[in-house]
mmCIF file of C-alpha atoms in Angstrom:
data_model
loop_
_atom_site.group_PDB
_atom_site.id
_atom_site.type_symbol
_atom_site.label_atom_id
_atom_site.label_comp_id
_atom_site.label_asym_id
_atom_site.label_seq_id
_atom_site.Cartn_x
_atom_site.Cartn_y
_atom_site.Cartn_z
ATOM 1 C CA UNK N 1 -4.359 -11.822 15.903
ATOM 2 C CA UNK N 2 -7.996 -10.830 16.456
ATOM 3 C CA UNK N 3 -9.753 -9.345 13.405
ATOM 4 C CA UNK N 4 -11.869 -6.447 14.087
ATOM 5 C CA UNK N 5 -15.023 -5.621 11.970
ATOM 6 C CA UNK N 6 -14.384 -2.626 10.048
ATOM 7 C CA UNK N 7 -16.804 -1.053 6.894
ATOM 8 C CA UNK N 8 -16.237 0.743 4.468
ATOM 9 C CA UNK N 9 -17.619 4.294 4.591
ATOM 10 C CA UNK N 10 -17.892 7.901 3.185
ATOM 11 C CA UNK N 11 -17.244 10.054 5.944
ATOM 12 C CA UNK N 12 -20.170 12.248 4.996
ATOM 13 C CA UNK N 13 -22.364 9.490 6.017
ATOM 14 C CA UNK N 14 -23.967 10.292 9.517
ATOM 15 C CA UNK N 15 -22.021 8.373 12.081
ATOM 16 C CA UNK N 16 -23.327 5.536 14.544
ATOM 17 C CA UNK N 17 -23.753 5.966 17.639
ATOM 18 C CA UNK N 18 -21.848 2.953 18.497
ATOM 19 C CA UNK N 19 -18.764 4.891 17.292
ATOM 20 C CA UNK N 20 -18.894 7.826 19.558
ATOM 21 C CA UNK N 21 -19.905 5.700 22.406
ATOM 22 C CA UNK N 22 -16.047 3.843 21.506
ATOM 23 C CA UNK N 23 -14.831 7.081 21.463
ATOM 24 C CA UNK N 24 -15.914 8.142 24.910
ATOM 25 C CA UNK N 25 -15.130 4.938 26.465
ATOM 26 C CA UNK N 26 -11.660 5.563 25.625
ATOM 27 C CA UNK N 27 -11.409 8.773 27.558
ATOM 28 C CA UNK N 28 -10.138 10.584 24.703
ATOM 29 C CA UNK N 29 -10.135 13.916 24.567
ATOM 30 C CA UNK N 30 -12.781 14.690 22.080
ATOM 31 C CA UNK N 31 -14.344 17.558 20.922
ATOM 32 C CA UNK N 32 -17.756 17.891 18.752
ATOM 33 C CA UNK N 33 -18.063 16.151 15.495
ATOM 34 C CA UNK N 34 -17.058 15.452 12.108
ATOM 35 C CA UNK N 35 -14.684 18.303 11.436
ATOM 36 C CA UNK N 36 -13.072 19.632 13.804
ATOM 37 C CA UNK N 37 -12.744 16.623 16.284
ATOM 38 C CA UNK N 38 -9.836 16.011 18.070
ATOM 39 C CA UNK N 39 -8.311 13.304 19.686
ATOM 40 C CA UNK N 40 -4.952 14.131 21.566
ATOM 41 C CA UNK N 41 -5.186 17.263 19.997
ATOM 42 C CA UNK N 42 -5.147 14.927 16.290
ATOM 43 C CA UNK N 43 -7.991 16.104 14.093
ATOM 44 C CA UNK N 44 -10.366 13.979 13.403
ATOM 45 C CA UNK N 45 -12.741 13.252 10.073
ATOM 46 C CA UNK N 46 -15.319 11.855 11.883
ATOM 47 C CA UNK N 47 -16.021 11.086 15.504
ATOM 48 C CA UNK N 48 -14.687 8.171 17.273
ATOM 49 C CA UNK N 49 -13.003 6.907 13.891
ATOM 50 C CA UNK N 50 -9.864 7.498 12.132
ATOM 51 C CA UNK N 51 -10.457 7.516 8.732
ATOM 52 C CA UNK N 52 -8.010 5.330 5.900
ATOM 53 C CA UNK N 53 -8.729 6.102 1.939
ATOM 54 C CA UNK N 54 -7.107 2.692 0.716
ATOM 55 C CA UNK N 55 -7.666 1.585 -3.456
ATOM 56 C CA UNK N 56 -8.603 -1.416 -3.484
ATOM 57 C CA UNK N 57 -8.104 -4.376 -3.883
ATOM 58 C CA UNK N 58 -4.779 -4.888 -3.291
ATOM 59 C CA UNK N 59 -4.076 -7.966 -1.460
ATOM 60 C CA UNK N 60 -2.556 -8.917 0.843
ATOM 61 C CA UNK N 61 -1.825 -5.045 1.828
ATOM 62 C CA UNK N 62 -5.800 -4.420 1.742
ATOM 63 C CA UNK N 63 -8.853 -6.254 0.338
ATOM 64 C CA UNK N 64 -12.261 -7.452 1.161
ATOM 65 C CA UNK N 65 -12.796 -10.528 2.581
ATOM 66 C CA UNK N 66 -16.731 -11.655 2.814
ATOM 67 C CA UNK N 67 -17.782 -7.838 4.556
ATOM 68 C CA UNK N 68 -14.852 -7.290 5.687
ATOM 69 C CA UNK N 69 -11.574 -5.475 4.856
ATOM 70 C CA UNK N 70 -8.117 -7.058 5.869
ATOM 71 C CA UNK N 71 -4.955 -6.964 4.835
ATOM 72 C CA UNK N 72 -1.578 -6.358 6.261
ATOM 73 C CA UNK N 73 -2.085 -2.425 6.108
ATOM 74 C CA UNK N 74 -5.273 -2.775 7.411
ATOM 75 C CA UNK N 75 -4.020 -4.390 10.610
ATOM 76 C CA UNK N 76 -0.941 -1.523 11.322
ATOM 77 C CA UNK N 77 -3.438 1.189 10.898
ATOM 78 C CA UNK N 78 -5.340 -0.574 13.350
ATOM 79 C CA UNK N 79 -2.638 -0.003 15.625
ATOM 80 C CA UNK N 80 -2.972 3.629 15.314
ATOM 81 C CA UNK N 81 -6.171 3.483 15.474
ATOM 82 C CA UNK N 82 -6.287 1.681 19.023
ATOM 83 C CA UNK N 83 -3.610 3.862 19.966
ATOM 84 C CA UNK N 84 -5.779 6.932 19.826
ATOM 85 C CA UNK N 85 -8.752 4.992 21.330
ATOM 86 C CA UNK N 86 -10.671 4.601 17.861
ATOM 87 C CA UNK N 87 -12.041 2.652 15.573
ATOM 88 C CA UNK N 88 -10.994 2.222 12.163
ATOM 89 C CA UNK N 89 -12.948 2.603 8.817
ATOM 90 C CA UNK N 90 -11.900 2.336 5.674
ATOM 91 C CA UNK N 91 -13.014 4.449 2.395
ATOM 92 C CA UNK N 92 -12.324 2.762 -1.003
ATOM 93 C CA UNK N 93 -11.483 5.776 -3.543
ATOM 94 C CA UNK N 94 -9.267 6.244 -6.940
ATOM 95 C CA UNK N 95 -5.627 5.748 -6.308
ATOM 96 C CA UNK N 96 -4.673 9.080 -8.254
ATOM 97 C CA UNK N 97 -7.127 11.117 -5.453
ATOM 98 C CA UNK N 98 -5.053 9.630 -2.677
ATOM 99 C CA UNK N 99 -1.687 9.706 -4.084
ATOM 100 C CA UNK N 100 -2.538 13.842 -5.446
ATOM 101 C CA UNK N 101 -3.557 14.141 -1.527
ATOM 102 C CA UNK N 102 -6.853 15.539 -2.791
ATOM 103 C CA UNK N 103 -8.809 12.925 -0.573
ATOM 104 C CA UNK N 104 -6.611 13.855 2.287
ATOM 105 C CA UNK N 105 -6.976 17.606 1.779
ATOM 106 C CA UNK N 106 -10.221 17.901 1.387
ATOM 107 C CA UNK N 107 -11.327 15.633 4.717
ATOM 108 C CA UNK N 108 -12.324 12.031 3.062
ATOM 109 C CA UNK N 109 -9.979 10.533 5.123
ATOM 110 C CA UNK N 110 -7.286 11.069 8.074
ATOM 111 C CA UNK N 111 -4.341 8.519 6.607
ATOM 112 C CA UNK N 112 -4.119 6.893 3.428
ATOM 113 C CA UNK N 113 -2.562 3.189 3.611
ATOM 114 C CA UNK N 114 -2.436 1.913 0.074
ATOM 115 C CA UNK N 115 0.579 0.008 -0.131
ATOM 116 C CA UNK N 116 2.276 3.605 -1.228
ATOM 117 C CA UNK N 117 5.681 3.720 -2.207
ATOM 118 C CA UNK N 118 6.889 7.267 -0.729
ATOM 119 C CA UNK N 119 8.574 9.525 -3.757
ATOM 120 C CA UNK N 120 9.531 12.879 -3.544
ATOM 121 C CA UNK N 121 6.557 13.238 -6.494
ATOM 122 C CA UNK N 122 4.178 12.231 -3.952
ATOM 123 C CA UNK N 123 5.928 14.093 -0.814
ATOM 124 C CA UNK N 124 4.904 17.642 -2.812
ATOM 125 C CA UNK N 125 1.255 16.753 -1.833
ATOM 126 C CA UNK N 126 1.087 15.078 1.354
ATOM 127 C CA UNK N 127 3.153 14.061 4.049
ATOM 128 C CA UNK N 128 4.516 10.334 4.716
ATOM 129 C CA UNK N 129 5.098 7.965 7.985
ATOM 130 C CA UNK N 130 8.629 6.502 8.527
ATOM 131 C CA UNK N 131 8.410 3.582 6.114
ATOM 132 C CA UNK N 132 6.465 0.324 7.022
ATOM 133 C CA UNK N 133 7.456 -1.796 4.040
ATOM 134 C CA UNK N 134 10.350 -2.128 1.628
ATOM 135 C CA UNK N 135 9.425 -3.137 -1.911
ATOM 136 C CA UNK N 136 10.419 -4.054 -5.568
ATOM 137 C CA UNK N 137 8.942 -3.670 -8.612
ATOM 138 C CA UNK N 138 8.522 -7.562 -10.224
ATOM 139 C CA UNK N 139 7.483 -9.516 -13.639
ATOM 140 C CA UNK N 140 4.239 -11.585 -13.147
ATOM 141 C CA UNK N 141 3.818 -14.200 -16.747
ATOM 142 C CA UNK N 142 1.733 -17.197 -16.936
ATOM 143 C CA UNK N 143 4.056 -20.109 -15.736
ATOM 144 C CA UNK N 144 4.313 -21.542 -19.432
ATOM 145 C CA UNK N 145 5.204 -18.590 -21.033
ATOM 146 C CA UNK N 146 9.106 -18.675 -21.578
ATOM 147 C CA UNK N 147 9.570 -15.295 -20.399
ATOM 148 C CA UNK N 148 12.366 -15.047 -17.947
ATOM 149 C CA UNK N 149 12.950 -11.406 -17.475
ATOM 150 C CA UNK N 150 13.263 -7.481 -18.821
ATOM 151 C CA UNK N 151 14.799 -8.808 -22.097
ATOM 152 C CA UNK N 152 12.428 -11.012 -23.571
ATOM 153 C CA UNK N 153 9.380 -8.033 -23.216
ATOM 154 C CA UNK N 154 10.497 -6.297 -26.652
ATOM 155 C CA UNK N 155 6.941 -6.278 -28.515
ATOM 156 C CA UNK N 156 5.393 -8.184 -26.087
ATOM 157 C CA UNK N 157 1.699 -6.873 -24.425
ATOM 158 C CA UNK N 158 2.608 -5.449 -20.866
ATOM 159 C CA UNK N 159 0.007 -4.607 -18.253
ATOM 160 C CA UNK N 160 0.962 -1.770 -15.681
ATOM 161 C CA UNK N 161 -1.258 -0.168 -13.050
ATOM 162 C CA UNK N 162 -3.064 3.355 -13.325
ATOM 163 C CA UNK N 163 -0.743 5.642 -11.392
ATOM 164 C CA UNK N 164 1.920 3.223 -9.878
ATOM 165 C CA UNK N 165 5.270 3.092 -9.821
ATOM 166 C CA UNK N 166 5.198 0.316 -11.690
ATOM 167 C CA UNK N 167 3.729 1.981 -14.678
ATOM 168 C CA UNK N 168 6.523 4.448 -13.929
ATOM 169 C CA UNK N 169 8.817 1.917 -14.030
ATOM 170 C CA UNK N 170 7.565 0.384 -17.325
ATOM 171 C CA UNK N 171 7.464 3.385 -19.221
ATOM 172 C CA UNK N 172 11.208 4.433 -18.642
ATOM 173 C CA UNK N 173 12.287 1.056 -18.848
ATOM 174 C CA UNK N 174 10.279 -1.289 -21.169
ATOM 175 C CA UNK N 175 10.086 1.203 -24.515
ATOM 176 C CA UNK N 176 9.961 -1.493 -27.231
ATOM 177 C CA UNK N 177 7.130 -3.430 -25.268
ATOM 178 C CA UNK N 178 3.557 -2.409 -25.821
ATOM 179 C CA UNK N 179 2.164 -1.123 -22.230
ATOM 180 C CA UNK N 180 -1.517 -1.779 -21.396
ATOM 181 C CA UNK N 181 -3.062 0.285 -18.586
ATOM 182 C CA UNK N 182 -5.749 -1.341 -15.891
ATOM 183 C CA UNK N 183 -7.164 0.493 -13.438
ATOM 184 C CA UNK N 184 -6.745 -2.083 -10.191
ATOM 185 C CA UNK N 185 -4.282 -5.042 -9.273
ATOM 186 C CA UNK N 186 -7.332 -7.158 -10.036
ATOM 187 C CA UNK N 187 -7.617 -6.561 -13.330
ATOM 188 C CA UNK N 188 -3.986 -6.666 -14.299
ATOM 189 C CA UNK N 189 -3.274 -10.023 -12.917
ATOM 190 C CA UNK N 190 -6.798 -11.399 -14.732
ATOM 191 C CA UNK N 191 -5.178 -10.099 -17.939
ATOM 192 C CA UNK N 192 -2.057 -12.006 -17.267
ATOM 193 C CA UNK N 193 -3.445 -15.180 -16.064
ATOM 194 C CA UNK N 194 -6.458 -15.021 -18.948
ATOM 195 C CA UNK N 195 -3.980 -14.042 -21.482
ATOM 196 C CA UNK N 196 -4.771 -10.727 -22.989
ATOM 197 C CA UNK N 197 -1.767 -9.719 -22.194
ATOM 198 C CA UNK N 198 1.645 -11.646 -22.259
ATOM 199 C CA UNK N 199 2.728 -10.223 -18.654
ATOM 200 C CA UNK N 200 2.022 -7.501 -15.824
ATOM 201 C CA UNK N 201 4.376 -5.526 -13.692
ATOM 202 C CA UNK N 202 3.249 -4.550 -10.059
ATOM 203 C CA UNK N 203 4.952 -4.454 -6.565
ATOM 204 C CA UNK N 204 6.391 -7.946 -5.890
ATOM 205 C CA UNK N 205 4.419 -8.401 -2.534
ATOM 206 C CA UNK N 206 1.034 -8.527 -4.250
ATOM 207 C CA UNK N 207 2.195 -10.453 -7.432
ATOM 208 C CA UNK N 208 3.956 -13.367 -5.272
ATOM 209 C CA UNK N 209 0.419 -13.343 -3.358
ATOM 210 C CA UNK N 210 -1.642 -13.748 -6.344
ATOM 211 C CA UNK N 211 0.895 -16.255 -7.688
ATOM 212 C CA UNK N 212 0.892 -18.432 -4.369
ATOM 213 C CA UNK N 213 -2.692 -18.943 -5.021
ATOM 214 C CA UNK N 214 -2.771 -19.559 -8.788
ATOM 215 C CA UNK N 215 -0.128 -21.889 -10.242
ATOM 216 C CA UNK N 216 -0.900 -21.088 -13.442
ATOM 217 C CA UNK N 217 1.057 -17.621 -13.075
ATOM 218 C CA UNK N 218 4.525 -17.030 -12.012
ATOM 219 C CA UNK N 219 6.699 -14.167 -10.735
ATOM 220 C CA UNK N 220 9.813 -14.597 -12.931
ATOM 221 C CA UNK N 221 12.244 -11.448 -12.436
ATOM 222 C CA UNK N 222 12.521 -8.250 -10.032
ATOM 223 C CA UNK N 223 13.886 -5.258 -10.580
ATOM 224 C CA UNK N 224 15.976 -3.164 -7.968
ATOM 225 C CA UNK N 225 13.497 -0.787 -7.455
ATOM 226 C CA UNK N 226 14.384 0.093 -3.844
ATOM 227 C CA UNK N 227 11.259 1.634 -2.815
ATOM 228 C CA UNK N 228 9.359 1.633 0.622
ATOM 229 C CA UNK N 229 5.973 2.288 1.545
ATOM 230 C CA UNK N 230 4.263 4.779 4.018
ATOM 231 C CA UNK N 231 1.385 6.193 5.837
ATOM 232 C CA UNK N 232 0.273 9.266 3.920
ATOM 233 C CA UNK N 233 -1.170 12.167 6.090
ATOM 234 C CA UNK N 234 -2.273 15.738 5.014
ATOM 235 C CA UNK N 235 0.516 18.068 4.450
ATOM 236 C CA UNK N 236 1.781 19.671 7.741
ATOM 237 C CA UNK N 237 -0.321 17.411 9.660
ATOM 238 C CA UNK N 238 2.420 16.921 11.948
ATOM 239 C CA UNK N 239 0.470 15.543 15.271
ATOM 240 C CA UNK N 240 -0.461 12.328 13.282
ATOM 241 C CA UNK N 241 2.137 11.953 11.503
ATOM 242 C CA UNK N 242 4.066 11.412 14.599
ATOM 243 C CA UNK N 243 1.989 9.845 16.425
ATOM 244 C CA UNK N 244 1.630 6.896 13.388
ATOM 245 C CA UNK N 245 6.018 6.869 13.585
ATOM 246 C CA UNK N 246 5.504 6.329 17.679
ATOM 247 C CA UNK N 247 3.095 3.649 17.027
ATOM 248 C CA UNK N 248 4.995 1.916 13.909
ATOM 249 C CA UNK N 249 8.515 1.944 16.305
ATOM 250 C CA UNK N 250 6.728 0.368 19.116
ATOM 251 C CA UNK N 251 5.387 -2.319 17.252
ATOM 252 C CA UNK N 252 9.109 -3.172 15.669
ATOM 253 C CA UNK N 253 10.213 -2.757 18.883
ATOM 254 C CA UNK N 254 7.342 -5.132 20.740
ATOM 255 C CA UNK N 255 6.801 -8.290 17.854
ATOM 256 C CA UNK N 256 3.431 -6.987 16.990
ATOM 257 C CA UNK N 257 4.834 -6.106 13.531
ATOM 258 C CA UNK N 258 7.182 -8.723 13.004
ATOM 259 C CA UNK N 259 3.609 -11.014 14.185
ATOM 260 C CA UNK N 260 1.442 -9.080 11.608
ATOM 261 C CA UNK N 261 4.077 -9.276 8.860
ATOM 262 C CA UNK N 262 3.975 -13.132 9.474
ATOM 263 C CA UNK N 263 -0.006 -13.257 9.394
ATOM 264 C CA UNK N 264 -0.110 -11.573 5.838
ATOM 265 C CA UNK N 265 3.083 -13.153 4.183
ATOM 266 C CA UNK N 266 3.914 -16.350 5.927
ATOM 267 C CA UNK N 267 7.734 -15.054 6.812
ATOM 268 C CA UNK N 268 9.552 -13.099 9.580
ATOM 269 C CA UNK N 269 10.455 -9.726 7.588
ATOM 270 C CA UNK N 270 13.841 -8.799 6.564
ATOM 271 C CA UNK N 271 16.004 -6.129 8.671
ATOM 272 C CA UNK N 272 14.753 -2.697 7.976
ATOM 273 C CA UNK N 273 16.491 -0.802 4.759
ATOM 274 C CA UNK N 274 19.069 1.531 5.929
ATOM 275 C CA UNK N 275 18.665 4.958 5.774
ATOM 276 C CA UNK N 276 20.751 5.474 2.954
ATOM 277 C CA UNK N 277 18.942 3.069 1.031
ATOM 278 C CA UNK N 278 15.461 4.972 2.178
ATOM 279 C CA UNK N 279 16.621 8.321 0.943
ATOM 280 C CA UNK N 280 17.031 7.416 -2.364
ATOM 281 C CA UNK N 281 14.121 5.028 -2.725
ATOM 282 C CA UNK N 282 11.391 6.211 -5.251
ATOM 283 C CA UNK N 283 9.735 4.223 -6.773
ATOM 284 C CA UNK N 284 5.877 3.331 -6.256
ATOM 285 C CA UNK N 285 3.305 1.836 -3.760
ATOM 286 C CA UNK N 286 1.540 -0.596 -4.670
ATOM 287 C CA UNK N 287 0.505 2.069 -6.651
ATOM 288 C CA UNK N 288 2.968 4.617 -7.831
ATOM 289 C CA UNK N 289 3.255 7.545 -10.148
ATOM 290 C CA UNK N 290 5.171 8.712 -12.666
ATOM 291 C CA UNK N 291 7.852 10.876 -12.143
ATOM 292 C CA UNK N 292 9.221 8.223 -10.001
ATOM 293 C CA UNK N 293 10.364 5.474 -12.378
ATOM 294 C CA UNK N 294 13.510 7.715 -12.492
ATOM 295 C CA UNK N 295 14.494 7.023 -9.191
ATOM 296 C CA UNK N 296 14.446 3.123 -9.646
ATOM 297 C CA UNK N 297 17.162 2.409 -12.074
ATOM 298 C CA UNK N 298 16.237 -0.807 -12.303
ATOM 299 C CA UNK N 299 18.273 -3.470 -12.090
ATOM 300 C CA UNK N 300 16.971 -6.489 -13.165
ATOM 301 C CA UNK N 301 17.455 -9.642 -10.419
ATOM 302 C CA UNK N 302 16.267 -12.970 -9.638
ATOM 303 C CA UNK N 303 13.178 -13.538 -7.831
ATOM 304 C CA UNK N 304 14.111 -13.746 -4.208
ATOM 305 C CA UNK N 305 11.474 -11.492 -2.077
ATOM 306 C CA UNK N 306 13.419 -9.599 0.479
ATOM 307 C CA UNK N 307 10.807 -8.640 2.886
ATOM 308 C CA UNK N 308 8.061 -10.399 0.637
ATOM 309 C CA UNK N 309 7.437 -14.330 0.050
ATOM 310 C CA UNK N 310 3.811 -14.026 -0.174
ATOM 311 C CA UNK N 311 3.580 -17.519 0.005
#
């Protein structure tokens, strides 16, 4: 699949003209700029560009690589974003702003694609896509450790993510380990793999990616977590939203998912959750919150990535 350039941007930066010239190539339906532009009566950020707030990194959902940003988010919103006869670019702001929908409400961005586990916590603030992605929360150690799983945590040093799920998950969960709080993926898997800490907890997508590439680290256990990701729009922004679920179908429904899903993880993805199962899913995104971690009463289960091999 072709990778198209994309920055990263604050949308109060004067736009190119490059970008508006996309724009009006594409015959959409445009009107002014900055606020108040609209595309298929969707309003628009910025001219000629629909606008993602992503945290990052968080590979392989969305991280730089050299000056650009990829990732297997990245390349759905993309979709959209062609769709509506735009470009795509990307802002890189504090998980908590996204998942509070204070980046979205106050015009930073159109979408937010963070590898975002949709929770009724979150749903209070902004509004979410069908779900893209289903997801577990899972136990990243360094691959001599002995740990196996849940049980062998008790006064062990735990690192959770600001804001996930996971930390959710660890806090209702893990109460006789003692949790330590990063800020990014990054940082939590250089504490497990450099030892400060004797494991990390995280979505199991982006631990079996950073364990595929470093054998010193293994994912050992997931828990039942049941959660699925989503496209997070302003509240009430109903065209988008919409319009993001027509785009998302087609692609099931044409291969170009199933073909991204195989770029970014290296398998065919598993048959979609049933709706059952995505009603009651709450935990995280790649970067959850708290009042979540009720939702997933975890189950603790061998390591066998549904959806997810990351390798």
């Amino acid at each position: 699949m072709e990778r198209r350039s994309r920055r990263i941007f604050h949308p109060a930066v004067a736009l190119a003209p490059a970008l508006a010239l996309t724009l009006a190539a594409c015959g959409g339906d445009s009107e002014g700029a900055g606020q108040g532009t609209t595309v298929d009566g969707i309003e628009l950020v910025a001219e000629g560009t629909l606008t993602t707030c992503t945290h990052l990194p968080y590979q392989p959902f969305q991280f730089r690589e050299g000056d650009e940003v990829v990732g297997f988010d990245v390349d759905l919103v993309d979709l959209v974003a062609e769709d509506l006869g735009l470009d795509q670019a990307i802002v890189d702001t504090p998980f908590d702003t996204i998942q509070s929908g204070a980046d979205l409400d106050t015009g930073k961005c159109d979408v937010a694609a963070a590898g975002m586990t949709i929770t009724p916590t979150r749903e209070e603030n902004i509004d979410f896509s069908d779900p893209y992605f289903d997801a577990t929360q899972a136990l990243l150690v360094a691959a001599d450790s002995g740990i196996a799983g849940e049980s062998d945590l008790d006064g062990l040093r735990v690192a959770v993510q600001t804001g996930t799920t996971g930390q959710s998950w660890a806090n209702e969960n893990l109460t006789d380990a003692d949790l330590v709080t990063y800020e990014d993926l990054a940082l939590l898997t250089a504490a497990v793999q450099n030892g400060d800490v004797d494991a990390g907890i995280n979505d199991n997508g982006v631990l079996y990616d950073f364990a595929s590439d470093n054998p010193d680290v293994e994912v050992v256990a997931e828990f039942a977590t049941g959660e699925q990701y989503g496209v997070a729009v302003r509240t009430g922004n109903d065209a988008l939203r919409e319009r993001i679920n027509e785009v998302l179908a087609a692609a099931r429904e044409d291969g170009r998912y199933d073909e991204i899903y195989e770029k970014w993880f290296g398998t065919a993805p598993a048959a979609p959750a049933d709706a059952e199962e995505t009603e009651d899913a709450e935990g995280d995104d790649a970067e959850g919150d708290d009042a979540e971690a009720e939702d997933t009463d975890a189950e603790e289960s061998e390591p066998e990535p549904t959806e997810t091999s990351g390798d």
